XYZ file of C-alpha atoms in Angstrom:
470
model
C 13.623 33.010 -28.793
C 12.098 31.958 -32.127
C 11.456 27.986 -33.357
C 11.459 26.892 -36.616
C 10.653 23.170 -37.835
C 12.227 22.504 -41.651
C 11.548 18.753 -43.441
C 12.687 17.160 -46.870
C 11.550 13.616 -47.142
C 13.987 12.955 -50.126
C 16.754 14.083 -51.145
C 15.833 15.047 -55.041
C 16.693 18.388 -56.804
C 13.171 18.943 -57.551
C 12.177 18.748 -53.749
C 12.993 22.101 -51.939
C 16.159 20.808 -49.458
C 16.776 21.771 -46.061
C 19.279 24.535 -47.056
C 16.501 26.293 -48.701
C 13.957 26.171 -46.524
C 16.089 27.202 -43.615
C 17.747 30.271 -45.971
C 13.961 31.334 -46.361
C 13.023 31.253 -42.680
C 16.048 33.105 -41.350
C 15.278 35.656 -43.664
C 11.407 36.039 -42.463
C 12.318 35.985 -39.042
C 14.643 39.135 -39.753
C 11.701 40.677 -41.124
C 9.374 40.019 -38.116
C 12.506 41.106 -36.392
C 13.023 38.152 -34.326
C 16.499 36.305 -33.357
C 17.637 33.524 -35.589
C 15.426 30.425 -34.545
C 16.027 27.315 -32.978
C 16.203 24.844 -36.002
C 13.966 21.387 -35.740
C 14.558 18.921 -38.468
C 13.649 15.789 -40.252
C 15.307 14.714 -43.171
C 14.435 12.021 -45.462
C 11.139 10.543 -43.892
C 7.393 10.817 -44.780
C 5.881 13.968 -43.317
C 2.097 11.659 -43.039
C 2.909 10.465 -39.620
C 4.524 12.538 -37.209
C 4.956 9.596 -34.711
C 8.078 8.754 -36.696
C 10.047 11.684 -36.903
C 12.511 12.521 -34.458
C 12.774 16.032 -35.347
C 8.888 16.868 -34.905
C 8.509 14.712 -31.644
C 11.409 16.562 -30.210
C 9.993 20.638 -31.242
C 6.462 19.398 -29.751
C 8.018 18.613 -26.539
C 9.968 22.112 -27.057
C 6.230 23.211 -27.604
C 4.696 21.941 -24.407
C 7.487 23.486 -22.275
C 7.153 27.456 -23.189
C 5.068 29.926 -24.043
C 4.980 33.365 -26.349
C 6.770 32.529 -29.100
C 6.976 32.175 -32.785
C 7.581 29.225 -34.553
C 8.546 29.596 -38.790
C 7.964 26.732 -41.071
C 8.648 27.098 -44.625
C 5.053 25.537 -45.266
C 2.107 24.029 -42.955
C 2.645 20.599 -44.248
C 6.404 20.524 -43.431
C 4.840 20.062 -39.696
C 2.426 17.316 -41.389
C 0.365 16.411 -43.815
C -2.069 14.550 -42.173
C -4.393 17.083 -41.918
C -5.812 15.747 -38.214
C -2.201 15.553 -36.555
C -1.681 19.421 -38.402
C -4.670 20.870 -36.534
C -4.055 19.254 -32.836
C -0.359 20.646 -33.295
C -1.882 23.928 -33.733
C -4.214 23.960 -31.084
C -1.097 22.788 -28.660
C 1.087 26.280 -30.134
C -2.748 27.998 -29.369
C -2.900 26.780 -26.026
C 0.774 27.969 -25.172
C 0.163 31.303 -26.670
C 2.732 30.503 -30.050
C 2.376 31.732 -33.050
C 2.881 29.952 -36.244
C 4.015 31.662 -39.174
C 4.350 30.175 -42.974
C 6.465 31.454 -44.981
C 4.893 30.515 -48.376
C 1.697 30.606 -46.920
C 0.647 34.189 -45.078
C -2.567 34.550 -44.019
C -4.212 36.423 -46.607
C -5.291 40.072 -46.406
C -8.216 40.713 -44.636
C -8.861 37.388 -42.831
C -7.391 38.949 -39.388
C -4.888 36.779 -37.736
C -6.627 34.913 -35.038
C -5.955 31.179 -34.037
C -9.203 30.530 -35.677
C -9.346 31.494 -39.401
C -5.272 30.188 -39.190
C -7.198 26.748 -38.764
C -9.618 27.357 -41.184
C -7.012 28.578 -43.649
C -4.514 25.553 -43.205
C -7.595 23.388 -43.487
C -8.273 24.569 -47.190
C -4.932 24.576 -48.177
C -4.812 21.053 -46.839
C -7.766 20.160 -49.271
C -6.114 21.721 -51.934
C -3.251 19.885 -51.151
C -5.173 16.306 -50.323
C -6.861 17.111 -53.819
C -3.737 17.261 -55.807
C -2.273 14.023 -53.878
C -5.130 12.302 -55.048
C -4.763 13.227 -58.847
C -1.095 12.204 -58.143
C -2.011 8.905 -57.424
C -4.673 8.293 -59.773
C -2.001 8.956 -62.206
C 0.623 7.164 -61.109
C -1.933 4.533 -60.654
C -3.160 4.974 -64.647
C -0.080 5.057 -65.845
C 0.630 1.591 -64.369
C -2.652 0.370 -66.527
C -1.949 2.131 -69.384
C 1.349 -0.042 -69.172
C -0.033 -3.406 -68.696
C -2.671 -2.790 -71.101
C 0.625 -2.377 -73.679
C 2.714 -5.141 -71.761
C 5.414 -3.057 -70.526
C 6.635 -3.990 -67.115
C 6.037 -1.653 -63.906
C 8.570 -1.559 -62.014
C 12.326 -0.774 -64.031
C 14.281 -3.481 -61.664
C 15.288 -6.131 -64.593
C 15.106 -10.265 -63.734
C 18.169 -12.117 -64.460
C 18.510 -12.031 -68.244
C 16.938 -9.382 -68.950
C 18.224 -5.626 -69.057
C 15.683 -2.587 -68.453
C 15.903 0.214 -71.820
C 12.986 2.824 -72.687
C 10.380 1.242 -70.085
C 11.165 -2.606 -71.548
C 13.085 -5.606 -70.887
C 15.710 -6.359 -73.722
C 16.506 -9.882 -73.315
C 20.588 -9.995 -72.520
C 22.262 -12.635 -74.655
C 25.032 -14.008 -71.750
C 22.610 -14.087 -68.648
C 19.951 -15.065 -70.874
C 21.872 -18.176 -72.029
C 22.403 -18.928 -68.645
C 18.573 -18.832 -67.699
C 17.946 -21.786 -70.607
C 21.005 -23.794 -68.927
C 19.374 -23.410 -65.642
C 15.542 -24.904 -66.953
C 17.333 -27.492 -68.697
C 19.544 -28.537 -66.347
C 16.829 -28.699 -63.695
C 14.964 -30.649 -65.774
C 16.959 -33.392 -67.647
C 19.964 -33.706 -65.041
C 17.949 -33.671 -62.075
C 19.910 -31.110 -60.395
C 18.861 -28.985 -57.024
C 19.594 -25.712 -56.497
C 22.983 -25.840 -55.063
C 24.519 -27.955 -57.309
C 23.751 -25.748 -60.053
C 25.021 -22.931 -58.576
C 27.983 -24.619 -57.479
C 28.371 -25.733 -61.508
C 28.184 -22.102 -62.459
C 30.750 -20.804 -59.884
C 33.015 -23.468 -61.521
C 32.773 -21.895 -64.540
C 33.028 -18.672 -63.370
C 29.644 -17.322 -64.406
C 28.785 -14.942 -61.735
C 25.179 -13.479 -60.911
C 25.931 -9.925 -61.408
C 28.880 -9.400 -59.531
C 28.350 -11.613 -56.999
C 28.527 -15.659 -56.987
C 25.819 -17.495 -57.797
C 23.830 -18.791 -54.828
C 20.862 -21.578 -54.611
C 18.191 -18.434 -53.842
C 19.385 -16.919 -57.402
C 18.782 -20.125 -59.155
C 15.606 -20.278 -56.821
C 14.297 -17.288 -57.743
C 15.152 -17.767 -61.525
C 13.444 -21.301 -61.688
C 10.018 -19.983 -59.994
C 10.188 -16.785 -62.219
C 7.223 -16.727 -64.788
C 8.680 -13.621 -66.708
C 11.147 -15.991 -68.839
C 8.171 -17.208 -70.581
C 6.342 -13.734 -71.087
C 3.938 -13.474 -67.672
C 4.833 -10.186 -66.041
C 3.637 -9.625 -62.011
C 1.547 -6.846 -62.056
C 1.247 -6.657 -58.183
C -2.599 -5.656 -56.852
C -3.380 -5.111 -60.551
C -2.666 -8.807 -60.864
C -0.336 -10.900 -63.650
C -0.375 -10.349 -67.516
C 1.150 -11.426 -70.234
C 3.788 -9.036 -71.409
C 5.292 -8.003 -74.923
C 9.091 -8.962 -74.023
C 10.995 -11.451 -75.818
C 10.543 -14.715 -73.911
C 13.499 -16.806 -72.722
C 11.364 -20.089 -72.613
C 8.489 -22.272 -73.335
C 5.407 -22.605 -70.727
C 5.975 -25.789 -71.120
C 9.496 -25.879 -69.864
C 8.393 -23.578 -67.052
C 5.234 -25.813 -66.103
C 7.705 -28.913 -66.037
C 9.782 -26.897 -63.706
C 7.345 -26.288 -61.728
C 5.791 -29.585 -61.542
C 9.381 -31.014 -60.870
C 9.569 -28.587 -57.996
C 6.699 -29.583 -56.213
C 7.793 -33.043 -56.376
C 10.842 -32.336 -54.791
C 10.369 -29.819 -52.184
C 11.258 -30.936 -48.593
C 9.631 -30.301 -45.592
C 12.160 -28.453 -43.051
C 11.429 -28.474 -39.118
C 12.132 -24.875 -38.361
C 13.250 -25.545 -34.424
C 15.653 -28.359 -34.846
C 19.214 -28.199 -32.124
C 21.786 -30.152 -32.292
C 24.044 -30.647 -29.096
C 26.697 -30.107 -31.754
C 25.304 -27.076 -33.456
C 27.465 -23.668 -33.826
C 30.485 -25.580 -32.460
C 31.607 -26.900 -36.079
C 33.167 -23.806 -37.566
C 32.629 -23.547 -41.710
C 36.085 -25.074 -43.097
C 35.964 -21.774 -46.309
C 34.532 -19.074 -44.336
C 34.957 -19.938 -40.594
C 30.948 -18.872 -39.759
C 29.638 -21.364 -37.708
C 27.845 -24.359 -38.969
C 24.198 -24.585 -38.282
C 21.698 -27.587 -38.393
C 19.429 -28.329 -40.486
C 16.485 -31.663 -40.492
C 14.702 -32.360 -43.878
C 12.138 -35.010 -44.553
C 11.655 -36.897 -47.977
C 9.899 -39.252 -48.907
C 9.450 -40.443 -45.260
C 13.152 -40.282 -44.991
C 14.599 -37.812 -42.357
C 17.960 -36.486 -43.235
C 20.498 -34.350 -40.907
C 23.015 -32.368 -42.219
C 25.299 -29.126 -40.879
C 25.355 -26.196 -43.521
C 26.327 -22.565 -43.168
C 24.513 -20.256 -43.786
C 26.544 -17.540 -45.426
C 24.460 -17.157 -48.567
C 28.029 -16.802 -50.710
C 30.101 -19.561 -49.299
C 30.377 -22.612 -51.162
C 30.461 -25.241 -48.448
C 28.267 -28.016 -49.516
C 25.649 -29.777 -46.977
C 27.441 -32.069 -44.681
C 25.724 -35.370 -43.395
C 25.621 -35.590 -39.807
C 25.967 -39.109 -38.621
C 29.727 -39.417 -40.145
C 30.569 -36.517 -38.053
C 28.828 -37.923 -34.419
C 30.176 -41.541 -34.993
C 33.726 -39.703 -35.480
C 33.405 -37.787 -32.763
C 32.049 -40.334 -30.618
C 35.139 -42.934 -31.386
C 37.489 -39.828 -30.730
C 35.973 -39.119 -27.247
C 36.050 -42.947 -26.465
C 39.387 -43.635 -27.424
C 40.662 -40.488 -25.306
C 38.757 -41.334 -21.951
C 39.977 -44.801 -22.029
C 43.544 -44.203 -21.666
C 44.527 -44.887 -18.059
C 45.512 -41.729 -16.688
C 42.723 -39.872 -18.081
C 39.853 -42.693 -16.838
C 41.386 -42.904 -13.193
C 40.928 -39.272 -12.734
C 37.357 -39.337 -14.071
C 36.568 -42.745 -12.183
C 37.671 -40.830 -8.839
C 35.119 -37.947 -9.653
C 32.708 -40.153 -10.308
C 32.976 -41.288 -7.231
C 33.098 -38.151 -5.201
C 30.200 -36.861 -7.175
C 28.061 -39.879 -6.349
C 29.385 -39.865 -2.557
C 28.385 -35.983 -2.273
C 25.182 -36.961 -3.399
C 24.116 -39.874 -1.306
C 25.784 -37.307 1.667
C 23.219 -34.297 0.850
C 20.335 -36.878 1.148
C 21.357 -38.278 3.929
C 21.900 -34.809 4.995
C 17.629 -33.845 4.043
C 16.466 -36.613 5.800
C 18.258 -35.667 9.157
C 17.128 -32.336 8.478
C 13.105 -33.415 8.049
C 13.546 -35.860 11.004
C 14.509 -33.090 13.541
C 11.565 -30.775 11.684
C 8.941 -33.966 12.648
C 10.044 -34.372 16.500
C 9.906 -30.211 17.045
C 6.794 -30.320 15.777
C 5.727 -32.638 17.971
C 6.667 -31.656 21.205
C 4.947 -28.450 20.080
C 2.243 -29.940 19.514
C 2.374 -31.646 23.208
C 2.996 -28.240 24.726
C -0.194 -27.247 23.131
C 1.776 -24.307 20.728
C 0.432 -25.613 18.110
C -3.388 -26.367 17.594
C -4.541 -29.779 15.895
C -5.538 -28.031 12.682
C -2.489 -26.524 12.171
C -0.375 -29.602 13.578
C -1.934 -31.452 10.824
C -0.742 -28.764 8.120
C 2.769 -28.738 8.992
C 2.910 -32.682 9.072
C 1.489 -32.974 5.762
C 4.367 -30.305 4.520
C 6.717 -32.952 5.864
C 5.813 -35.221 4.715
C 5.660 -33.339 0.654
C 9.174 -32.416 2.098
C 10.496 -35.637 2.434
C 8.800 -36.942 -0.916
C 10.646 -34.205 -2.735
C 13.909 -35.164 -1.300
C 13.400 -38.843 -2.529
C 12.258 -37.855 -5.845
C 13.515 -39.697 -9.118
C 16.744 -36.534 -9.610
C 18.909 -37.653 -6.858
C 18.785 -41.199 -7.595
C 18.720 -40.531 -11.867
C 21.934 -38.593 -10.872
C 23.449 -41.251 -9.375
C 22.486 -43.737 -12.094
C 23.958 -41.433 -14.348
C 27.064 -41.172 -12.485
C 26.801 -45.129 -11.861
C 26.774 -45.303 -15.922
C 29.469 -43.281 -16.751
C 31.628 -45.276 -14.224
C 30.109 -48.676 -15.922
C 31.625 -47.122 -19.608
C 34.967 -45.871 -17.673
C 35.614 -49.066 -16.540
C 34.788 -51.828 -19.660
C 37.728 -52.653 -21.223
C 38.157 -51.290 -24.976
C 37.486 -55.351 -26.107
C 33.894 -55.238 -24.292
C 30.772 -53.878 -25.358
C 30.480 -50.079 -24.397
C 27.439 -49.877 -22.406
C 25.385 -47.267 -23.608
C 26.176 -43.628 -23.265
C 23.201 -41.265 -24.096
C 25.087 -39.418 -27.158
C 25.046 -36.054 -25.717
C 27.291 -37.210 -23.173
C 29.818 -37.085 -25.652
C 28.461 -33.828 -27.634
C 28.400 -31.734 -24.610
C 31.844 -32.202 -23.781
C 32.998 -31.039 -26.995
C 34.141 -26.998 -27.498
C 34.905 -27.122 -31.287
C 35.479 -29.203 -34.068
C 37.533 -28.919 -37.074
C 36.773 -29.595 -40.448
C 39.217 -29.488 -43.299
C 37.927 -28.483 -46.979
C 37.581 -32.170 -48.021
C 35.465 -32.348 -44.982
C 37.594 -34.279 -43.024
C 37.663 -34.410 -39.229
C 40.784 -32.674 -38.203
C 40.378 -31.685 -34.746
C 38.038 -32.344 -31.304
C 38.470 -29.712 -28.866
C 36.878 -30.925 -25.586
C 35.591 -28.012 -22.874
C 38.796 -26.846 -20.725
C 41.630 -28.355 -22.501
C 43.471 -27.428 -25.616
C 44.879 -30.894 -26.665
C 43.189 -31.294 -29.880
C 42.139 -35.351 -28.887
C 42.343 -36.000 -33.340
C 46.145 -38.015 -33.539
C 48.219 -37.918 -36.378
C 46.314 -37.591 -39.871
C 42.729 -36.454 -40.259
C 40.362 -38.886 -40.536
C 38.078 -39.244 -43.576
C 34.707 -39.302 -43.694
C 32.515 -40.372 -45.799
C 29.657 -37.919 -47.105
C 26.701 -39.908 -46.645
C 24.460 -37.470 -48.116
């Protein structure tokens, strides 16, 4: 049985495709009359590494496995062209007595056929070929300079505002318009990203199909090409020959403005509360998000579908809402007496557990003695085992079965205050942990607490406003 090993890393009509390569093998195997071979491919990936192609990984395991056969490539560097990788796959096809033929690339005549000059021959047409990928890129790589010496951008991906025609940007009268709104806006009206790309949704100015979101007014505000700098990459910026869409003034007042703004975000805030709020326009759940200002910390809940238009949401409104909700619905009668009962059979089966330990650790301390009288047990070792006992006992009257209890002892305290008293104070999570989900409507209005393991939704009659506090 014949192998054969065909890769295209893109799919262009100038590259030679799969189809071909494998027409061309099947027909030099019939002429080394050999059976149609055992196709290995890789299609549309680098051939510089072979580490990450499937195809290759899986024919040199094929490889390691048998012995005396023939395996066709269309050419050497199908296999790879790193020229170190090539070689080592040869010597594995040497080792296990294959031969490898290339199609485009017979051994010429009178160079013999041995394993030998085949390396010496794929190593010069690997130069040859190393040689012209180096001219390649020094081209490619001049003809990026040539076009920043003339101000012509590299790369033919247009910025908002700007369409991409005979290797330059042509300024585009509609989104370009929209760019000087944006820089104005920003500037005179004070206005952050969201709320300008909440104005342009409203007047149905989209950002190229798509609605306009606070990264695409983002990326337009921090974008020096509206006033004529193009990003040249490792070649650096320069300035570029396109029609500007602003001053550097504007931009630098931008900027400035920016700066003066910009928040600082804790990355690994929670929120007891967090993913349990489901987004009232696109139902994703609501994250959580801390900012700091000015040595102000504000909370808010905002989802983070980059298309949705639900605005930030202050937090406190929210908690104090869900708090009163929580409160109002433990403190009718039925519902308190059955949690005033647990309360009390939770703090019961706790003192009963230690009481429990302690019997345990006495009996442990009198064995140990009389073992210790019997002479089992050796003073060295007697003194070990007490001193466990002892670490035993300390563990068992450690601060978590009594903070359990005062827990349990608080809750019972709140449970049983009339709704004229003071509440005594409930850590907030109490009340955060035993919600499932809440409802928001589109006004951001509480409509419904779901609490874990029941459906009554505890929100009665109409939804209760809140006030955004943001």
């Amino acid at each position: 049985m014949s192998l054969a090993y065909i890769r295209s890393s893109v799919s262009k009509k100038e590259k030679i495709s799969l189809d071909v390569q494998q027409e061309w093998i099947i027909k030099k195997a019939h002429e080394l009359n050999l059976t149609t071979p055992l196709f290995y491919e890789d299609c549309g990936v680098s051939g510089h590494h072979i580490g990450n192609r499937k195809g290759v990984s899986q024919l040199i395991q094929h490889l390691k496995q048998v012995t005396n056969e023939t395996l066709l490539v269309y050419r050497y560097n199908r296999l790879s062209r790193n020229m170190l990788e090539l070689l080592d796959l040869l010597e594995l096809c040497e080792r296990q007595n294959i031969v490898v033929v290339s199609v485009m690339e017979p051994l010429p005549a009178g160079m013999g056929t041995s394993s030998a000059i085949q390396k010496v021959f794929v190593q010069l047409i690997g130069l040859v070929s190393e040689f012209q990928r180096s001219v390649t890129v020094e081209n490619v790589r001049s003809g990026l300079k040539q076009k920043r010496r003339n101000g012509l951008p590299l790369a033919s991906n247009p910025p908002y505002g700007y369409s991409y025609t005979q290797e330059k940007l042509l300024p585009q009268k509609e989104e370009g318009a929209v760019v000087q709104w944006l820089y104005d806006e920003y500037v005179n009206e004070s206005k952050g990203y969201t709320k300008l790309a909440q104005l342009l949704t409203q007047k149905g100015i989209r950002y190229r199909g798509t609605i306009f979101s606070s990264l695409h007014v983002q990326t337009i505000l921090r974008n020096p090409v509206y006033y004529g700098v193009l990003k040249g990459g490792s070649f650096g910026s320069y300035l570029g020959t396109h029609h500007c869409l602003i001053t550097k003034d504007q931009f630098d007042s931008v900027q400035r403005l920016r700066s003066k703004r910009q928040v600082i975000q804790k990355q690994a805030t929670t929120h007891p509360l967090q993913k349990k709020i489901p987004c009232p326009f696109c139902r994703r759940a609501l994250g959580f998000r801390e900012m700091k200002k000015n040595n102000k910390t504000y909370r808010y809940f905002t989802c983070s579908k980059p298309t949705c238009v639900a605005k930030y949401q202050s937090v406190s409104p929210i908690e104090q809402e869900i708090k009163r909700v929580i409160q109002a619905f433990l403190n009718q009668a039925d519902v308190k007496q059955r949690l005033i009962q647990e309360v009390e059979n939770q703090s019961g089966s706790n003192t009963k557990q230690l009481k429990l330990d302690l019997v345990q650790l006495q009996k442990k301390k009198q064995a140990l003695f009389q073992d210790f009288e019997r002479g089992t047990v050796d003073e060295s070792e007697f003194l070990q085992r007490l001193d466990q006992l002892k670490q035993e006992k300390s563990l068992v009257y450690q601060p978590q079965a009594s903070s359990q209890n005062q827990e349990l002892e608080a809750l019972k305290a709140f449970l049983t205050v009339t709704q004229k008293e003071q509440v005594l104070p409930v850590p907030d999570d109490f009340y955060f942990n035993l919600v499932e989900r809440v409802e928001l409507t589109k006004d951001y209005q509480v409509s419904g607490v779901y609490v874990t393991h029941l459906e009554q939704n505890l929100v009665e009659g109409n939804p209760i406003s809140l006030e955004n506090n943001s």
